[in-house]
CSV table of C-alpha atoms and ligand atoms in Angstrom, one decimal:
chain,number,residue,atom,x,y,z
A,1,MET,CA,10.9,31.0,43.3
A,2,LYS,CA,11.0,27.2,43.8
A,3,ARG,CA,9.6,25.0,41.0
A,4,SER,CA,7.1,22.3,41.9
A,5,ILE,CA,7.9,18.7,41.0
A,6,ALA,CA,5.9,15.4,41.1
A,7,ILE,CA,8.0,12.3,41.3
A,8,LEU,CA,6.1,9.2,40.1
A,9,GLY,CA,8.0,6.1,41.3
A,10,SER,CA,9.8,7.9,44.1
A,11,THR,CA,10.9,4.7,45.9
A,12,GLY,CA,12.6,3.3,42.8
A,13,SER,CA,16.2,3.6,41.6
A,14,ILE,CA,15.6,6.7,39.5
A,15,GLY,CA,13.1,8.3,41.9
A,16,ALA,CA,15.3,7.9,44.9
A,17,GLN,CA,18.3,9.3,43.0
A,18,ALA,CA,16.2,12.3,41.9
A,19,LEU,CA,15.4,13.0,45.5
A,20,GLN,CA,19.1,12.8,46.4
A,21,ILE,CA,19.9,15.5,43.8
A,22,ILE,CA,17.0,17.7,44.9
A,23,ASP,CA,18.4,17.5,48.5
A,24,MET,CA,21.7,18.9,47.2
A,25,HIS,CA,19.9,22.0,45.9
A,26,PRO,CA,17.1,22.7,48.5
A,27,ASP,CA,16.2,26.1,47.1
A,28,MET,CA,15.3,24.9,43.6
A,29,PHE,CA,12.4,22.4,44.0
A,30,GLU,CA,9.3,22.0,46.1
A,31,VAL,CA,8.5,18.3,46.2
A,32,ALA,CA,4.8,18.6,45.5
A,33,ALA,CA,3.8,15.0,44.9
A,34,LEU,CA,5.2,11.5,45.4
A,35,THR,CA,3.9,8.1,44.3
A,36,ALA,CA,5.0,4.5,44.9
A,37,HIS,CA,3.5,1.1,44.2
A,38,SER,CA,3.8,-1.1,47.3
A,39,ASN,CA,7.0,-0.3,49.2
A,40,ALA,CA,5.1,1.1,52.2
A,41,ALA,CA,8.0,1.6,54.6
A,42,ALA,CA,10.3,3.5,52.1
A,43,PHE,CA,7.4,5.6,50.9
A,44,LEU,CA,6.2,6.6,54.4
A,45,SER,CA,9.7,7.8,55.3
A,46,GLN,CA,9.8,9.9,52.1
A,47,VAL,CA,6.4,11.3,52.8
A,48,LYS,CA,7.4,12.2,56.3
A,49,LYS,CA,10.7,13.8,55.1
A,50,TYR,CA,9.3,15.8,52.2
A,51,ARG,CA,5.7,16.5,53.3
A,52,PRO,CA,4.4,16.7,49.7
A,53,ARG,CA,1.0,18.2,49.0
A,54,PHE,CA,0.0,14.8,47.4
A,55,ALA,CA,1.1,11.3,48.2
A,56,GLY,CA,-0.2,8.3,46.2
A,57,MET,CA,0.2,4.6,46.8
A,58,VAL,CA,-1.0,2.2,44.1
A,59,ASP,CA,-1.2,-1.0,46.1
A,60,GLU,CA,-4.3,-0.9,48.3
A,61,GLU,CA,-3.0,-3.2,51.0
A,62,ALA,CA,0.2,-1.2,51.3
A,63,ALA,CA,-1.8,2.0,51.4
A,64,LYS,CA,-4.0,0.7,54.2
A,65,ALA,CA,-0.8,-0.1,56.3
A,66,ILE,CA,0.4,3.5,56.2
A,67,ARG,CA,-2.8,5.6,55.8
A,68,GLY,CA,-3.0,6.4,59.6
A,69,GLN,CA,0.7,7.6,59.7
A,70,ILE,CA,0.5,10.1,56.9
A,71,PRO,CA,1.4,13.6,58.2
A,72,GLU,CA,-1.3,16.3,58.4
A,73,GLY,CA,-1.5,18.5,55.3
A,74,VAL,CA,-0.6,15.7,52.9
A,75,PHE,CA,-3.5,14.5,50.7
A,76,PHE,CA,-3.2,10.7,50.5
A,77,SER,CA,-4.6,8.7,47.6
A,78,GLN,CA,-4.6,5.0,46.9
A,79,GLY,CA,-5.1,2.8,43.8
A,80,GLY,CA,-4.0,3.0,40.2
A,81,GLY,CA,-5.6,6.3,39.6
A,82,CYS,CA,-3.2,8.1,41.9
A,83,LEU,CA,-0.6,8.5,39.2
A,84,LYS,CA,-2.9,10.6,37.1
A,85,GLU,CA,-4.1,12.5,40.2
A,86,ALA,CA,-0.5,13.5,41.0
A,87,CYS,CA,-0.1,14.9,37.5
A,88,ALA,CA,-3.2,17.0,37.9
A,89,LEU,CA,-2.0,18.8,41.0
A,90,PRO,CA,-2.4,22.6,40.6
A,91,GLY,CA,0.7,24.6,39.9
A,92,LEU,CA,2.9,21.7,38.9
A,93,ASP,CA,6.0,22.7,36.8
A,94,LEU,CA,7.5,19.3,36.2
A,95,ALA,CA,6.6,15.6,36.5
A,96,LEU,CA,9.4,13.0,36.7
A,97,ILE,CA,7.8,9.8,35.4
A,98,ALA,CA,10.0,7.0,36.9
A,99,VAL,CA,7.5,4.2,37.4
A,100,VAL,CA,8.3,0.9,35.7
A,101,GLY,CA,6.4,-0.6,32.8
A,102,MET,CA,3.2,0.4,30.9
A,103,ALA,CA,1.9,2.1,34.1
A,104,GLY,CA,3.7,5.2,32.9
A,105,LEU,CA,1.5,5.7,29.8
A,106,LYS,CA,-1.6,7.3,31.5
A,107,PRO,CA,0.3,9.8,33.6
A,108,LEU,CA,2.4,10.7,30.5
A,109,ILE,CA,-0.7,11.5,28.5
A,110,GLU,CA,-2.3,13.4,31.5
A,111,CYS,CA,0.8,15.6,31.7
A,112,ILE,CA,0.8,16.3,28.0
A,113,GLU,CA,-2.9,17.2,28.0
A,114,ARG,CA,-2.4,19.5,31.0
A,115,GLY,CA,0.7,21.1,29.6
A,116,VAL,CA,2.9,19.9,32.4
A,117,GLN,CA,6.6,19.4,31.4
A,118,VAL,CA,7.6,15.8,31.6
A,119,ALA,CA,11.0,14.4,32.5
A,120,LEU,CA,10.6,10.8,31.3
A,121,ALA,CA,12.6,7.8,32.6
A,122,ASN,CA,9.8,5.3,31.8
A,123,LYS,CA,10.7,4.0,28.3
A,124,GLU,CA,7.7,1.6,28.1
A,125,ALA,CA,5.2,4.5,27.9
A,126,LEU,CA,6.9,5.7,24.7
A,127,VAL,CA,7.2,2.3,23.2
A,128,CYS,CA,3.5,1.7,23.6
A,129,GLY,CA,2.3,5.3,23.1
A,130,GLY,CA,4.5,5.8,20.0
A,131,THR,CA,2.9,7.9,17.3
A,132,LEU,CA,-0.1,8.8,19.5
A,133,VAL,CA,2.2,10.4,22.1
A,134,VAL,CA,4.3,12.1,19.5
A,135,GLU,CA,1.1,13.6,17.8
A,136,LYS,CA,-0.2,14.8,21.2
A,137,LEU,CA,3.1,16.5,22.0
A,138,LYS,CA,3.2,18.2,18.6
A,139,LYS,CA,-0.4,19.4,19.0
A,140,LYS,CA,0.4,20.9,22.4
A,141,GLY,CA,3.8,22.3,21.3
A,142,GLN,CA,5.5,20.3,24.0
A,143,PHE,CA,8.6,18.2,24.3
A,144,ILE,CA,9.9,15.5,26.6
A,145,LEU,CA,13.0,15.8,28.7
A,146,PRO,CA,14.6,12.3,28.5
A,147,VAL,CA,16.1,10.7,31.6
A,148,ASP,CA,17.2,7.5,30.0
A,149,SER,CA,21.0,8.0,29.8
A,150,GLU,CA,21.3,7.3,26.0
A,151,HIS,CA,18.5,9.6,25.2
A,152,SER,CA,19.7,12.3,27.5
A,153,ALA,CA,23.1,12.0,25.7
A,154,ILE,CA,21.4,12.3,22.3
A,155,PHE,CA,19.4,15.3,23.6
A,156,GLN,CA,22.6,16.9,24.8
A,157,CYS,CA,24.4,16.2,21.5
A,158,LEU,CA,21.5,17.7,19.6
A,159,GLN,CA,22.3,21.1,21.2
A,160,ALA,CA,25.1,21.1,18.6
A,161,LYS,CA,22.7,20.5,15.7
A,162,GLY,CA,22.2,24.2,14.8
A,163,GLU,CA,19.7,25.6,12.3
A,164,GLY,CA,18.8,23.7,9.2
A,165,ASN,CA,20.9,20.6,9.9
A,166,SER,CA,19.5,17.1,10.0
A,167,ILE,CA,20.6,14.0,11.9
A,168,LYS,CA,22.3,11.4,9.8
A,169,ARG,CA,22.6,8.6,12.3
A,170,ILE,CA,22.3,7.9,16.0
A,171,PHE,CA,24.7,5.6,17.7
A,172,LEU,CA,23.0,4.0,20.8
A,173,THR,CA,25.6,2.7,23.1
A,174,CYS,CA,25.1,-0.4,25.2
A,175,SER,CA,27.1,-2.1,28.0
A,176,GLY,CA,26.2,-5.5,26.6
A,177,GLY,CA,24.5,-6.6,29.9
A,178,ALA,CA,25.3,-9.4,32.3
A,179,PHE,CA,25.8,-12.0,29.6
A,180,ARG,CA,27.8,-10.1,27.0
A,181,ASP,CA,30.6,-12.8,27.1
A,182,TRP,CA,28.4,-15.9,27.6
A,183,LYS,CA,28.1,-18.6,25.0
A,184,LYS,CA,24.6,-19.2,23.6
A,185,LYS,CA,24.3,-22.7,25.1
A,186,ASP,CA,24.9,-21.3,28.6
A,187,LEU,CA,22.2,-18.7,28.3
A,188,PHE,CA,19.6,-21.5,28.4
A,189,HIS,CA,20.6,-22.1,32.1
A,190,ALA,CA,21.1,-18.5,33.1
A,191,THR,CA,19.5,-17.7,36.5
A,192,PRO,CA,17.8,-14.4,37.6
A,193,ALA,CA,20.6,-13.8,40.1
A,194,GLN,CA,23.2,-14.0,37.3
A,195,ALA,CA,21.1,-11.8,35.0
A,196,LEU,CA,20.7,-9.1,37.7
A,197,LYS,CA,24.5,-8.5,37.8
A,198,ASN,CA,24.9,-5.6,35.2
A,199,PRO,CA,28.6,-4.9,34.7
A,200,ASN,CA,28.3,-1.1,34.7
A,201,TRP,CA,24.9,0.1,35.9
A,202,ASP,CA,23.0,-0.3,39.2
A,203,MET,CA,19.3,-0.2,38.3
A,204,GLY,CA,15.9,-1.6,39.1
A,205,LYS,CA,15.3,-5.3,38.4
A,206,LYS,CA,13.2,-5.0,35.3
A,207,VAL,CA,15.5,-2.8,33.3
A,208,THR,CA,18.5,-4.9,34.5
A,209,ILE,CA,16.9,-8.1,33.0
A,210,ASP,CA,16.1,-6.1,29.9
A,211,SER,CA,19.8,-5.1,29.7
A,212,ALA,CA,20.8,-8.8,29.9
A,213,THR,CA,18.5,-9.8,27.0
A,214,LEU,CA,19.4,-6.6,25.1
A,215,MET,CA,15.6,-5.9,25.0
A,216,ASN,CA,16.6,-2.7,26.8
A,217,LYS,CA,18.4,-1.5,23.7
A,218,GLY,CA,15.5,-2.6,21.6
A,219,LEU,CA,13.1,-0.6,23.7
A,220,GLU,CA,15.5,2.3,23.5
A,221,THR,CA,15.7,2.1,19.7
A,222,ILE,CA,11.9,2.6,19.7
A,223,GLU,CA,12.2,5.3,22.3
A,224,ALA,CA,14.8,7.2,20.2
A,225,HIS,CA,12.6,6.9,17.2
A,226,ALA,CA,9.7,8.5,19.1
A,227,LEU,CA,11.8,11.2,20.7
A,228,PHE,CA,13.9,12.3,17.8
A,229,GLY,CA,12.0,11.2,14.7
A,230,VAL,CA,14.9,9.2,13.3
A,231,PRO,CA,14.0,6.1,11.2
A,232,ALA,CA,14.8,2.7,12.5
A,233,ASP,CA,17.6,2.1,9.9
A,234,ASP,CA,19.5,5.2,11.0
A,235,ILE,CA,19.7,4.1,14.7
A,236,GLU,CA,22.7,1.9,15.3
A,237,VAL,CA,23.2,-0.1,18.5
A,238,ILE,CA,26.8,-0.5,19.5
A,239,ILE,CA,28.3,-2.5,22.4
A,240,HIS,CA,30.6,-0.1,24.3
A,241,ARG,CA,31.7,-2.1,27.3
A,242,GLN,CA,33.1,0.8,29.3
A,243,SER,CA,29.8,2.8,29.3
A,244,ILE,CA,31.7,6.1,29.1
A,245,ILE,CA,30.1,7.3,25.9
A,246,HIS,CA,26.4,7.4,26.5
A,247,SER,CA,25.4,7.8,22.9
A,248,MET,CA,26.4,9.8,19.8
A,249,VAL,CA,24.8,11.7,16.9
A,250,GLU,CA,26.3,11.9,13.4
A,251,PHE,CA,25.5,14.9,11.2
A,252,GLU,CA,25.6,15.4,7.4
A,253,ASP,CA,29.3,16.4,7.4
A,254,SER,CA,30.1,13.0,9.1
A,255,SER,CA,31.0,14.8,12.4
A,256,VAL,CA,30.0,12.7,15.4
A,257,ILE,CA,29.1,14.5,18.6
A,258,ALA,CA,29.2,12.4,21.8
A,259,GLN,CA,28.4,12.8,25.5
A,260,LEU,CA,30.9,11.3,28.0
A,261,ALA,CA,30.7,10.7,31.7
A,262,LEU,CA,31.1,8.0,34.3
A,263,PRO,CA,28.1,5.6,34.1
A,264,ASP,CA,25.9,7.2,36.8
A,265,MET,CA,22.2,8.0,36.3
A,266,ARG,CA,22.5,11.1,38.4
A,267,ILE,CA,23.9,13.0,35.4
A,268,PRO,CA,20.9,12.4,33.1
A,269,ILE,CA,18.5,12.9,36.0
A,270,GLN,CA,19.9,16.3,36.9
A,271,TYR,CA,20.0,17.4,33.2
A,272,ALA,CA,16.3,16.6,32.9
A,273,LEU,CA,15.3,18.2,36.2
A,274,TYR,CA,17.3,21.5,35.9
A,275,TYR,CA,17.4,21.8,32.0
A,276,PRO,CA,18.9,24.0,30.5
A,277,LYS,CA,21.0,24.5,33.6
A,278,ARG,CA,23.5,21.8,34.9
A,279,VAL,CA,24.0,21.4,38.6
A,280,TYR,CA,26.4,19.4,40.8
A,281,CYS,CA,25.0,16.0,41.4
A,282,GLY,CA,27.8,14.1,43.3
A,283,VAL,CA,29.3,12.3,40.3
A,284,GLN,CA,33.1,12.2,40.0
A,285,PRO,CA,34.7,13.8,36.9
A,286,LEU,CA,36.2,11.6,34.2
A,287,ASP,CA,39.9,10.7,34.7
A,288,LEU,CA,40.7,10.4,31.0
A,289,ILE,CA,44.4,9.4,31.5
A,290,HIS,CA,43.5,6.4,33.6
A,291,LEU,CA,40.4,5.3,31.6
A,292,GLU,CA,40.4,1.8,30.0
A,293,PRO,CA,40.6,2.1,26.2
A,294,LEU,CA,37.1,2.7,24.7
A,295,THR,CA,35.9,-0.2,22.5
A,296,PHE,CA,33.0,-0.7,20.2
A,297,GLU,CA,31.5,-3.9,18.9
A,298,LYS,CA,28.5,-5.1,16.9
A,299,PRO,CA,25.8,-6.7,19.0
A,300,ASP,CA,25.3,-10.5,18.5
A,301,THR,CA,21.6,-10.9,17.7
A,302,SER,CA,21.8,-14.7,17.6
A,303,ARG,CA,22.5,-14.7,21.3
A,304,PHE,CA,20.2,-11.8,22.0
A,305,PRO,CA,17.2,-12.0,19.6
A,306,CYS,CA,15.2,-9.6,21.7
A,307,LEU,CA,17.0,-6.7,20.0
A,308,LEU,CA,16.0,-7.9,16.6
A,309,LEU,CA,12.4,-8.4,17.7
A,310,ALA,CA,12.2,-4.8,18.9
A,311,CYS,CA,13.6,-3.5,15.7
A,312,GLU,CA,11.1,-5.6,13.8
A,313,ALA,CA,8.3,-4.3,16.0
A,314,LEU,CA,9.4,-0.7,15.2
A,315,LYS,CA,9.4,-1.4,11.5
A,316,ARG,CA,6.1,-3.3,11.5
A,317,GLY,CA,4.4,-0.4,13.5
A,318,ARG,CA,0.7,-0.6,14.4
A,319,SER,CA,0.3,-2.7,17.6
A,320,ALA,CA,3.6,-4.6,17.3
A,321,PRO,CA,5.5,-2.5,19.8
A,322,ILE,CA,2.6,-2.8,22.3
A,323,ALA,CA,2.6,-6.6,22.0
A,324,LEU,CA,6.4,-6.7,22.3
A,325,ASN,CA,6.3,-4.6,25.4
A,326,ALA,CA,3.4,-6.4,27.1
A,327,ALA,CA,4.9,-9.9,26.5
A,328,ASN,CA,8.3,-8.7,27.6
A,329,GLU,CA,6.9,-7.3,30.9
A,330,ILE,CA,5.2,-10.6,31.6
A,331,ALA,CA,8.0,-12.8,30.5
A,332,VAL,CA,10.6,-10.8,32.6
A,333,GLY,CA,8.3,-11.2,35.6
A,334,LEU,CA,8.0,-15.0,35.0
A,335,PHE,CA,11.8,-15.3,34.6
A,336,LEU,CA,12.4,-13.4,37.8
A,337,ASP,CA,10.0,-15.8,39.6
A,338,GLY,CA,12.0,-18.7,38.2
A,339,ARG,CA,9.0,-20.0,36.2
A,340,ILE,CA,10.6,-19.7,32.7
A,341,GLY,CA,14.1,-19.8,31.3
A,342,PHE,CA,16.1,-16.8,30.1
A,343,MET,CA,15.9,-18.0,26.4
A,344,ASP,CA,12.1,-18.4,26.7
A,345,ILE,CA,11.7,-14.6,27.0
A,346,PRO,CA,12.2,-13.9,23.2
A,347,GLU,CA,9.9,-16.9,22.4
A,348,TYR,CA,7.1,-15.4,24.4
A,349,ILE,CA,7.5,-12.1,22.8
A,350,GLU,CA,7.6,-13.5,19.3
A,351,ALA,CA,4.4,-15.5,19.9
A,352,ALA,CA,2.6,-12.3,21.3
A,353,MET,CA,3.8,-10.2,18.3
A,354,ASP,CA,2.5,-12.8,15.9
A,355,LYS,CA,-0.9,-12.8,17.5
A,356,PHE,CA,-1.4,-9.2,18.5
A,357,GLY,CA,1.1,-7.3,16.4
A,358,GLY,CA,-1.1,-6.4,13.4
A,359,GLN,CA,-3.8,-4.3,14.9
A,360,GLU,CA,-4.6,-0.6,14.2
A,361,VAL,CA,-4.1,1.8,17.1
A,362,HIS,CA,-6.4,4.8,17.2
A,363,ASP,CA,-6.3,5.9,20.8
A,364,VAL,CA,-5.1,5.2,24.3
A,365,ASP,CA,-8.0,2.8,24.9
A,366,ASP,CA,-6.8,0.7,22.0
A,367,ILE,CA,-3.4,0.5,23.6
A,368,ILE,CA,-4.8,-0.5,26.9
A,369,THR,CA,-7.0,-3.2,25.4
A,370,ILE,CA,-4.2,-4.7,23.2
A,371,ASP,CA,-1.8,-4.6,26.2
A,372,ALA,CA,-4.4,-6.4,28.4
A,373,ASP,CA,-5.3,-9.0,25.8
A,374,CYS,CA,-1.6,-9.8,25.2
A,375,ARG,CA,-0.9,-10.2,28.9
A,376,GLU,CA,-3.8,-12.5,29.3
A,377,TYR,CA,-2.7,-14.6,26.3
A,378,ILE,CA,0.8,-15.0,27.8
A,379,PHE,CA,-0.4,-15.8,31.3
A,380,SER,CA,-2.9,-18.4,30.0
A,381,GLY,CA,-0.1,-20.2,28.2
A,382,PHE,CA,-0.8,-18.9,24.7
A,383,LYS,CA,-4.5,-20.0,24.7
B,1,NDP,P1,12.5,0.5,40.1
B,1,NDP,O1,11.9,-0.9,39.9
B,1,NDP,O2,13.7,0.7,40.8
B,1,NDP,O3,11.4,1.5,40.6
B,1,NDP,C1,10.1,1.6,40.1
B,1,NDP,C2,9.3,2.6,40.8
B,1,NDP,O4,7.9,2.6,40.2
B,1,NDP,C3,9.1,2.3,42.3
B,1,NDP,O5,8.8,3.5,42.9
B,1,NDP,C4,7.8,1.4,42.3
B,1,NDP,O6,7.2,1.5,43.6
B,1,NDP,C5,7.0,2.1,41.2
B,1,NDP,N1,6.1,1.1,40.5
B,1,NDP,C6,6.4,-0.2,40.2
B,1,NDP,N2,5.3,-0.7,39.5
B,1,NDP,C7,4.4,0.3,39.5
B,1,NDP,C8,3.1,0.3,39.0
B,1,NDP,N3,2.5,-0.7,38.4
B,1,NDP,N4,2.3,1.5,39.1
B,1,NDP,C9,2.9,2.5,39.7
B,1,NDP,N5,4.1,2.6,40.2
B,1,NDP,C10,4.9,1.4,40.1
B,1,NDP,O7,12.6,1.0,38.6
B,1,NDP,P2,13.8,1.9,38.0
B,1,NDP,O8,13.8,3.2,38.8
B,1,NDP,O9,15.0,1.2,37.7
B,1,NDP,O10,13.1,2.3,36.5
B,1,NDP,C11,12.0,3.1,36.4
B,1,NDP,C12,11.9,3.4,34.9
B,1,NDP,O11,13.1,4.1,34.4
B,1,NDP,C13,11.8,2.1,34.0
B,1,NDP,O12,10.9,2.3,33.0
B,1,NDP,C14,13.2,1.9,33.5
B,1,NDP,O13,13.3,1.3,32.3
B,1,NDP,C15,13.7,3.4,33.4
B,1,NDP,N6,15.1,3.5,33.5
B,1,NDP,C16,15.8,3.2,34.6
B,1,NDP,C17,17.1,3.3,34.7
B,1,NDP,C18,17.9,3.0,36.0
B,1,NDP,O14,19.1,3.3,36.1
B,1,NDP,N7,17.2,2.5,37.0
B,1,NDP,C19,17.9,3.8,33.6
B,1,NDP,C20,17.2,4.2,32.4
B,1,NDP,C21,15.8,4.0,32.4
B,1,NDP,P3,7.6,0.4,44.8
B,1,NDP,O15,9.0,0.7,45.1
B,1,NDP,O16,6.6,0.8,45.8
B,1,NDP,O17,7.4,-0.9,44.2
B,2,MG,MG1,19.3,3.5,29.0
């Protein structure tokens, strides 16, 4: 029997690749729900092709433009609430949460509460949700299938953990981003177009800028802590320019288990979708003989302070990761719009962490309030 899947963020880089893989194995999934933000044309063509039971468009204007063209039998919803509605669809087996930013948090919580298995690409939800999400998962006896390539690699490496063994260290690998060889003085003049050229990965804009600042690796350190319960000091970020090793786990006997493949998100996406089965997903096999030598370097946090800020937020706990994430989302948007410089991004984050980083977080409402206050503070020029 086919399993039912909801894809949140279906028009994005991850969402569209997930649909490509689903197309390769048409007997395995029913595409039950799709959601997008404002890309009306791409979303409409997906809805016409897959005819999901539920289609949700967040942006009201975009929704208005396509409402009349939604095929019969598809329930169409608009506005921010449609993400949660998609997760509440009866008979859902899996939800792929591939929206960008904090918007992923509410649907993640909804899935956990409803007992729907989550495949999670959206790292921001785990960064903000942190302990709260982990506690909810424990209470419900659930786990998350990670889509982020490093966390998928770690999850795969952990299949070798066996009974009674603990993780000694996690090595989180990193391409180094667009500016890995730039001098610090040049980073002050870096443009969005330059930052959007990741050497190894083809991804959405926000995560590509995060890769250039190394905030991506910072968010992923927090994500790894939430997913695998490993303390911050035992998570080591390593620049690995070739992006062939997608992360590694070291055990008590000093054995290191790694997952290798060409840098292509279709591998971690298929692993999360079909787990524990692996399926063909169109990625070429590794040609080990002709690979460039694999190299490893320490990240330079004086050029890329965002990585340090994220590690500090993880250690400080409380509302620090929420402030870090909110300020980063806003600062990345401002940088992409050409309104602030590349090296202003960490300054905005530091200011937000100083002001909003010390609050207690009891529930989801606290997260949403702190996130909103922090965004307002950054937008209004730190007033
Ligand atoms: P994209 O920007 O390519 O796509 C984002 C998707 O989410 C689109 O469908 C977009 O709709 C929708 N969306 C955007 N904003 C909102 C919102 N406020 N509410 C609801 N939906 C929204 O992002 P990616 O696919 O690159 O990334 C998605 C997530 O996966 C991110 O958290 C990223 O960090 C993570 N990730 C991505 C990787 C990649 O290779 N791309 C790798 C590892 C992790 P619309 O198109 O209509 O705007
Ligand atoms: Mg990643």
